[in-house]
Amino acid sequence: SSGINAEYGKECRRTLPQEKCSFCQIDFYVIGDINKSKPACKKCSEYYNKFGDPKPCDWCKTPSAFKGSKCFQCKSAEEKYGKPSRCEGCKKNAYFDKGPEAKKKVDNKALCLLCTLKYKKELHRSGKFKRSSAEIVNSKQSKSKRVKESNDASSSAHRGCKSKGVSKETGIQVDLCGHSAVEDKADPDKDNSMEAILLTTQLKEEIAQLKRQLDTRDRDLIEKQKSLNEKKTEMWELEKKLQKKLTDQGHEHLKRIEGMEQIIRDVRSQNSLLVRKLKTNSRKSNTPSLATSLLMDTEETDST
């Protein structure tokens, strides 16, 4: 913005459109073509081209930490003023104590950089912005100088504007400050046009902010849906493994039961054969032995 301030006068800058940087969240004047989907100020654009996608800053939480864990604004402020404290506006640990003079400009509030800019913008819009005592003194001291130079103010205004163009309606050469090369008359609709420009800029900022919020929510919903689908897949795989394990265990159990039953049947069959043989032998000898009695008792027990 310092390069713009040097090249364009105050009135010229007011005619330039403004956008909110998608990285540091600070408004900047748009000169030339920019990426509409991801507008970036000059500094953030340079860092993006050099370091790639940034991370959220440890202090202000804006996605502008291109190198390290802190953005260039917070890093510079930390080196000058030390560790930050809690901001009264956004409640983030992003307020750097710059002294009482800086706090006076925002009604002695402890505000971070973004909240300070937002607060001053609201004061300007409501017409309640108060200048500091130093600014008032400097204004009084320079008042006499401006009176002396009022005679050649028109020519100075023409020299201060570097960029010129041609009006589409009249064909007269006009500079960016709105001065004509033929005459320098006050524009009665100037105030109304400036208010319209400010209102349009404000609406664009609000629309862009809403779009960013919607994009963030859409991304969050997509991530949550993806995570839910992964959990469902894991649960399905686990249920499938458990079902297979239970089925295998059931088959194995049935096989064991069938094996035991087959062994019992074989033992009973062998026992029956042995009993019949013993009975035959006992009939021949007409003297039943003790073993025959035991086997007959066993056979009767098995049959019951």
Short mmCIF file of C-alpha atoms in Angstrom, two decimals:
data_model
loop_
_atom_site.label_atom_id
_atom_site.label_comp_id
_atom_site.label_asym_id
_atom_site.label_seq_id
_atom_site.Cartn_x
_atom_site.Cartn_y
_atom_site.Cartn_z
CA SER A 1 0.00 0.00 0.00
CA SER A 2 2.98 2.35 0.53
CA GLY A 3 3.73 2.22 -3.20
CA ILE A 4 0.11 3.08 -3.98
CA ASN A 5 0.15 5.99 -1.50
CA ALA A 6 3.23 7.41 -3.21
CA GLU A 7 1.87 7.01 -6.72
CA TYR A 8 -1.78 7.99 -6.19
CA GLY A 9 -3.30 10.90 -4.30
CA LYS A 10 -5.98 10.48 -1.64
CA GLU A 11 -8.81 11.21 -4.05
CA CYS A 12 -7.31 8.87 -6.63
CA ARG A 13 -7.06 6.02 -4.14
CA ARG A 14 -10.74 6.40 -3.29
CA THR A 15 -11.64 5.61 -6.89
CA LEU A 16 -9.71 2.34 -6.84
CA PRO A 17 -11.65 -0.85 -5.99
CA GLN A 18 -10.77 -2.70 -2.80
CA GLU A 19 -10.62 -6.40 -2.03
CA LYS A 20 -9.97 -8.37 1.15
CA CYS A 21 -6.81 -10.45 1.01
CA SER A 22 -7.75 -14.12 1.34
CA PHE A 23 -4.58 -14.73 3.35
CA CYS A 24 -3.90 -11.84 5.80
CA GLN A 25 -7.59 -10.67 5.70
CA ILE A 26 -6.53 -7.01 5.22
CA ASP A 27 -8.18 -4.80 2.58
CA PHE A 28 -5.99 -3.69 -0.31
CA TYR A 29 -6.39 -1.50 -3.40
CA VAL A 30 -6.76 -3.44 -6.65
CA ILE A 31 -4.56 -2.35 -9.54
CA GLY A 32 -4.68 -4.56 -12.60
CA ASP A 33 -5.94 -8.11 -12.83
CA ILE A 34 -6.15 -10.33 -9.74
CA ASN A 35 -7.29 -13.86 -8.98
CA LYS A 36 -11.01 -13.42 -8.22
CA SER A 37 -11.29 -16.79 -6.49
CA LYS A 38 -8.31 -16.10 -4.20
CA PRO A 39 -7.50 -12.37 -4.07
CA ALA A 40 -4.18 -11.55 -2.44
CA CYS A 41 -2.35 -8.36 -1.53
CA LYS A 42 1.07 -7.66 -3.01
CA LYS A 43 3.08 -9.03 -0.08
CA CYS A 44 0.99 -12.18 0.37
CA SER A 45 1.09 -12.76 -3.39
CA GLU A 46 4.89 -12.61 -3.35
CA TYR A 47 5.08 -15.00 -0.38
CA TYR A 48 2.56 -17.36 -2.00
CA ASN A 49 4.59 -17.54 -5.20
CA LYS A 50 7.75 -18.14 -3.15
CA PHE A 51 6.60 -20.51 -0.38
CA GLY A 52 3.27 -21.95 -1.58
CA ASP A 53 0.16 -22.49 0.55
CA PRO A 54 0.42 -21.00 4.06
CA LYS A 55 -0.57 -22.38 7.47
CA PRO A 56 -2.76 -20.63 10.06
CA CYS A 57 -0.80 -18.16 12.18
CA ASP A 58 -0.23 -19.19 15.81
CA TRP A 59 -1.44 -15.80 17.05
CA CYS A 60 -4.06 -14.23 14.75
CA LYS A 61 -5.15 -17.58 13.19
CA THR A 62 -5.28 -16.08 9.67
CA PRO A 63 -4.00 -18.38 6.89
CA SER A 64 -0.93 -16.26 6.26
CA ALA A 65 1.99 -18.09 7.93
CA PHE A 66 3.93 -18.71 4.73
CA LYS A 67 7.27 -19.27 6.47
CA GLY A 68 7.29 -20.68 9.98
CA SER A 69 4.33 -20.76 12.34
CA LYS A 70 3.56 -17.00 12.43
CA CYS A 71 2.44 -14.51 9.78
CA PHE A 72 4.75 -11.62 8.85
CA GLN A 73 2.50 -9.12 10.68
CA CYS A 74 2.56 -10.98 14.01
CA LYS A 75 6.23 -11.90 13.65
CA SER A 76 7.23 -8.26 13.15
CA ALA A 77 4.99 -7.08 16.01
CA GLU A 78 6.34 -9.77 18.35
CA GLU A 79 9.91 -8.67 17.66
CA LYS A 80 8.99 -5.05 18.48
CA TYR A 81 6.45 -5.40 21.33
CA GLY A 82 6.91 -8.89 22.76
CA LYS A 83 4.39 -11.67 23.27
CA PRO A 84 0.74 -10.86 22.45
CA SER A 85 -2.24 -10.97 24.79
CA ARG A 86 -6.01 -11.49 24.40
CA CYS A 87 -7.81 -9.18 21.97
CA GLU A 88 -11.03 -7.63 23.27
CA GLY A 89 -12.65 -7.93 19.85
CA CYS A 90 -11.97 -11.40 18.39
CA LYS A 91 -10.85 -12.96 21.73
CA LYS A 92 -7.69 -14.31 20.10
CA ASN A 93 -4.18 -13.93 21.53
CA ALA A 94 -3.25 -11.44 18.85
CA TYR A 95 -3.10 -8.06 20.66
CA PHE A 96 0.35 -6.46 20.80
CA ASP A 97 0.71 -3.60 23.30
CA LYS A 98 2.05 -0.67 21.25
CA GLY A 99 1.69 1.88 24.02
CA PRO A 100 -0.99 4.29 25.26
CA GLU A 101 -0.95 6.51 22.15
CA ALA A 102 -1.97 3.59 19.94
CA LYS A 103 -4.76 2.59 22.34
CA LYS A 104 -6.15 6.14 22.41
CA LYS A 105 -6.94 5.87 18.70
CA VAL A 106 -9.35 2.99 19.43
CA ASP A 107 -10.90 4.38 22.65
CA ASN A 108 -8.33 2.61 24.87
CA LYS A 109 -9.38 -0.83 23.68
CA ALA A 110 -6.95 -3.75 23.47
CA LEU A 111 -7.51 -4.67 19.81
CA CYS A 112 -5.45 -6.74 17.41
CA LEU A 113 -4.52 -5.45 13.95
CA LEU A 114 -7.62 -6.78 12.15
CA CYS A 115 -9.99 -5.60 14.88
CA THR A 116 -8.26 -2.19 14.91
CA LEU A 117 -8.74 -1.76 11.15
CA LYS A 118 -12.35 -2.89 11.41
CA TYR A 119 -13.02 -0.55 14.34
CA LYS A 120 -11.51 2.48 12.55
CA LYS A 121 -13.48 1.65 9.40
CA GLU A 122 -16.72 1.61 11.38
CA LEU A 123 -15.83 4.95 12.99
CA HIS A 124 -15.14 6.48 9.58
CA ARG A 125 -18.41 5.18 8.21
CA SER A 126 -20.38 6.53 11.16
CA GLY A 127 -18.50 9.86 11.06
CA LYS A 128 -17.30 9.48 14.66
CA PHE A 129 -13.60 9.02 14.03
CA LYS A 130 -11.54 11.12 16.43
CA ARG A 131 -8.08 12.31 15.62
CA SER A 132 -5.37 12.13 18.23
CA SER A 133 -4.02 15.30 19.90
CA ALA A 134 -0.79 15.07 17.90
CA GLU A 135 -2.74 14.96 14.65
CA ILE A 136 -4.80 18.01 15.71
CA VAL A 137 -1.64 19.98 16.54
CA ASN A 138 -0.06 19.06 13.23
CA SER A 139 -3.26 20.04 11.44
CA LYS A 140 -3.25 23.51 13.08
CA GLN A 141 0.41 24.05 12.26
CA SER A 142 -0.09 23.18 8.63
CA LYS A 143 -3.29 25.24 8.29
CA SER A 144 -1.48 28.52 7.68
CA LYS A 145 0.74 26.87 5.11
CA ARG A 146 -2.28 25.56 3.20
CA VAL A 147 -3.85 29.04 3.21
CA LYS A 148 -0.73 30.52 1.64
CA GLU A 149 -0.69 27.88 -1.07
CA SER A 150 -4.43 28.05 -1.79
CA ASN A 151 -3.91 30.36 -4.81
CA ASP A 152 -2.11 27.66 -6.76
CA ALA A 153 -4.02 24.67 -5.31
CA SER A 154 -5.64 23.86 -8.64
CA SER A 155 -2.34 23.60 -10.50
CA SER A 156 -0.79 21.60 -7.64
CA ALA A 157 -3.66 19.14 -7.78
CA HIS A 158 -3.02 18.66 -11.50
CA ARG A 159 0.70 18.07 -10.89
CA GLY A 160 -0.03 15.58 -8.05
CA CYS A 161 -1.97 13.25 -10.32
CA LYS A 162 0.29 11.12 -12.50
CA SER A 163 -2.33 9.06 -14.33
CA LYS A 164 -4.65 10.62 -16.88
CA GLY A 165 -7.38 9.39 -19.17
CA VAL A 166 -10.06 10.61 -21.57
CA SER A 167 -13.68 10.96 -20.52
CA LYS A 168 -15.98 8.70 -22.51
CA GLU A 169 -18.82 11.20 -22.37
CA THR A 170 -17.06 14.47 -23.30
CA GLY A 171 -13.80 13.35 -24.89
CA ILE A 172 -11.91 15.78 -22.61
CA GLN A 173 -8.67 14.60 -21.01
CA VAL A 174 -9.31 13.89 -17.31
CA ASP A 175 -6.89 12.76 -14.57
CA LEU A 176 -7.77 10.16 -11.93
CA CYS A 177 -8.58 12.85 -9.37
CA GLY A 178 -11.47 14.02 -11.53
CA HIS A 179 -9.86 17.28 -12.78
CA SER A 180 -10.47 18.30 -16.36
CA ALA A 181 -7.66 19.53 -18.60
CA VAL A 182 -9.96 22.37 -19.72
CA GLU A 183 -11.56 23.40 -16.42
CA ASP A 184 -11.49 22.42 -12.75
CA LYS A 185 -15.06 22.65 -11.54
CA ALA A 186 -16.40 20.93 -8.41
CA ASP A 187 -18.56 17.88 -9.11
CA PRO A 188 -21.92 18.23 -7.29
CA ASP A 189 -22.48 14.46 -7.39
CA LYS A 190 -19.03 13.65 -6.03
CA ASP A 191 -20.17 12.96 -2.48
CA ASN A 192 -23.04 10.77 -3.63
CA SER A 193 -20.77 8.79 -5.98
CA MET A 194 -18.21 8.26 -3.21
CA GLU A 195 -20.93 6.98 -0.87
CA ALA A 196 -22.13 4.63 -3.59
CA ILE A 197 -18.59 3.35 -4.14
CA LEU A 198 -18.08 2.78 -0.41
CA LEU A 199 -21.44 1.03 -0.11
CA THR A 200 -20.66 -1.16 -3.13
CA THR A 201 -17.25 -2.03 -1.70
CA GLN A 202 -18.80 -2.91 1.66
CA LEU A 203 -21.38 -5.16 0.01
CA LYS A 204 -18.68 -6.87 -2.04
CA GLU A 205 -16.68 -7.51 1.11
CA GLU A 206 -19.71 -8.99 2.88
CA ILE A 207 -20.55 -11.18 -0.11
CA ALA A 208 -16.96 -12.39 -0.37
CA GLN A 209 -16.89 -13.14 3.35
CA LEU A 210 -20.16 -15.10 3.11
CA LYS A 211 -18.80 -17.05 0.15
CA ARG A 212 -15.67 -17.91 2.11
CA GLN A 213 -17.79 -19.06 5.05
CA LEU A 214 -19.93 -21.21 2.75
CA ASP A 215 -16.85 -22.72 1.13
CA THR A 216 -15.41 -23.51 4.57
CA ARG A 217 -18.65 -25.16 5.68
CA ASP A 218 -18.86 -27.14 2.45
CA ARG A 219 -15.30 -28.39 2.96
CA ASP A 220 -16.10 -29.32 6.57
CA LEU A 221 -19.22 -31.21 5.49
CA ILE A 222 -17.30 -33.06 2.80
CA GLU A 223 -14.58 -34.03 5.29
CA LYS A 224 -17.15 -35.19 7.83
CA GLN A 225 -19.01 -37.22 5.18
CA LYS A 226 -15.73 -38.76 4.07
CA SER A 227 -14.82 -39.64 7.66
CA LEU A 228 -18.30 -41.13 8.21
CA ASN A 229 -18.01 -43.26 5.08
CA GLU A 230 -14.61 -44.51 6.23
CA LYS A 231 -16.04 -45.44 9.63
CA LYS A 232 -18.94 -47.25 7.97
CA THR A 233 -16.51 -49.17 5.77
CA GLU A 234 -14.41 -50.15 8.80
CA MET A 235 -17.51 -51.29 10.71
CA TRP A 236 -18.69 -53.33 7.71
CA GLU A 237 -15.28 -55.00 7.35
CA LEU A 238 -15.15 -55.75 11.08
CA GLU A 239 -18.67 -57.18 11.05
CA LYS A 240 -17.78 -59.31 8.04
CA LYS A 241 -14.68 -60.70 9.80
CA LEU A 242 -16.63 -61.47 12.98
CA GLN A 243 -19.39 -63.21 11.01
CA LYS A 244 -16.83 -65.35 9.17
CA LYS A 245 -15.08 -66.20 12.43
CA LEU A 246 -18.36 -67.28 14.06
CA THR A 247 -19.27 -69.37 11.01
CA ASP A 248 -15.88 -71.09 10.99
CA GLN A 249 -16.08 -71.78 14.72
CA GLY A 250 -19.60 -73.24 14.29
CA HIS A 251 -18.42 -75.58 11.52
CA GLU A 252 -15.43 -76.68 13.58
CA HIS A 253 -17.65 -77.34 16.59
CA LEU A 254 -20.05 -79.45 14.52
CA LYS A 255 -17.14 -81.47 13.14
CA ARG A 256 -15.88 -82.17 16.65
CA ILE A 257 -19.33 -83.26 17.80
CA GLU A 258 -19.70 -85.56 14.79
CA GLY A 259 -16.25 -87.05 15.50
CA MET A 260 -17.10 -87.70 19.13
CA GLU A 261 -20.42 -89.30 18.17
CA GLN A 262 -18.63 -91.52 15.65
CA ILE A 263 -16.15 -92.62 18.32
CA ILE A 264 -19.01 -93.46 20.69
CA ARG A 265 -20.76 -95.50 18.01
CA ASP A 266 -17.57 -97.40 17.23
CA VAL A 267 -16.98 -98.18 20.91
CA ARG A 268 -20.53 -99.38 21.35
CA SER A 269 -20.25 -101.59 18.26
CA GLN A 270 -17.01 -103.12 19.49
CA ASN A 271 -18.52 -103.62 22.93
CA SER A 272 -21.53 -105.44 21.45
CA LEU A 273 -19.28 -107.77 19.45
CA LEU A 274 -17.20 -108.55 22.50
CA VAL A 275 -20.30 -109.28 24.60
CA ARG A 276 -21.64 -111.67 21.99
CA LYS A 277 -18.34 -113.51 21.85
CA LEU A 278 -18.19 -113.80 25.62
CA LYS A 279 -21.75 -115.07 25.74
CA THR A 280 -20.95 -117.71 23.18
CA ASN A 281 -17.91 -118.82 25.10
CA SER A 282 -19.78 -118.91 28.39
CA ARG A 283 -22.52 -121.06 26.92
CA LYS A 284 -19.99 -123.58 25.74
CA SER A 285 -18.37 -123.73 29.15
CA ASN A 286 -21.67 -123.24 31.06
CA THR A 287 -19.76 -120.98 33.50
CA PRO A 288 -20.28 -117.26 32.97
CA SER A 289 -17.15 -115.34 33.82
CA LEU A 290 -16.83 -112.06 35.70
CA ALA A 291 -15.77 -110.23 32.50
CA THR A 292 -18.92 -111.40 30.77
CA SER A 293 -21.07 -110.01 33.55
CA LEU A 294 -19.29 -106.66 33.45
CA LEU A 295 -19.60 -106.38 29.67
CA MET A 296 -23.28 -107.24 29.83
CA ASP A 297 -23.80 -104.56 32.49
CA THR A 298 -21.92 -102.07 30.30
CA GLU A 299 -24.04 -102.98 27.27
CA GLU A 300 -27.21 -102.53 29.26
CA THR A 301 -25.98 -99.17 30.53
CA ASP A 302 -25.13 -98.00 26.95
CA SER A 303 -28.47 -99.12 25.69
CA THR A 304 -30.28 -97.10 28.36
#
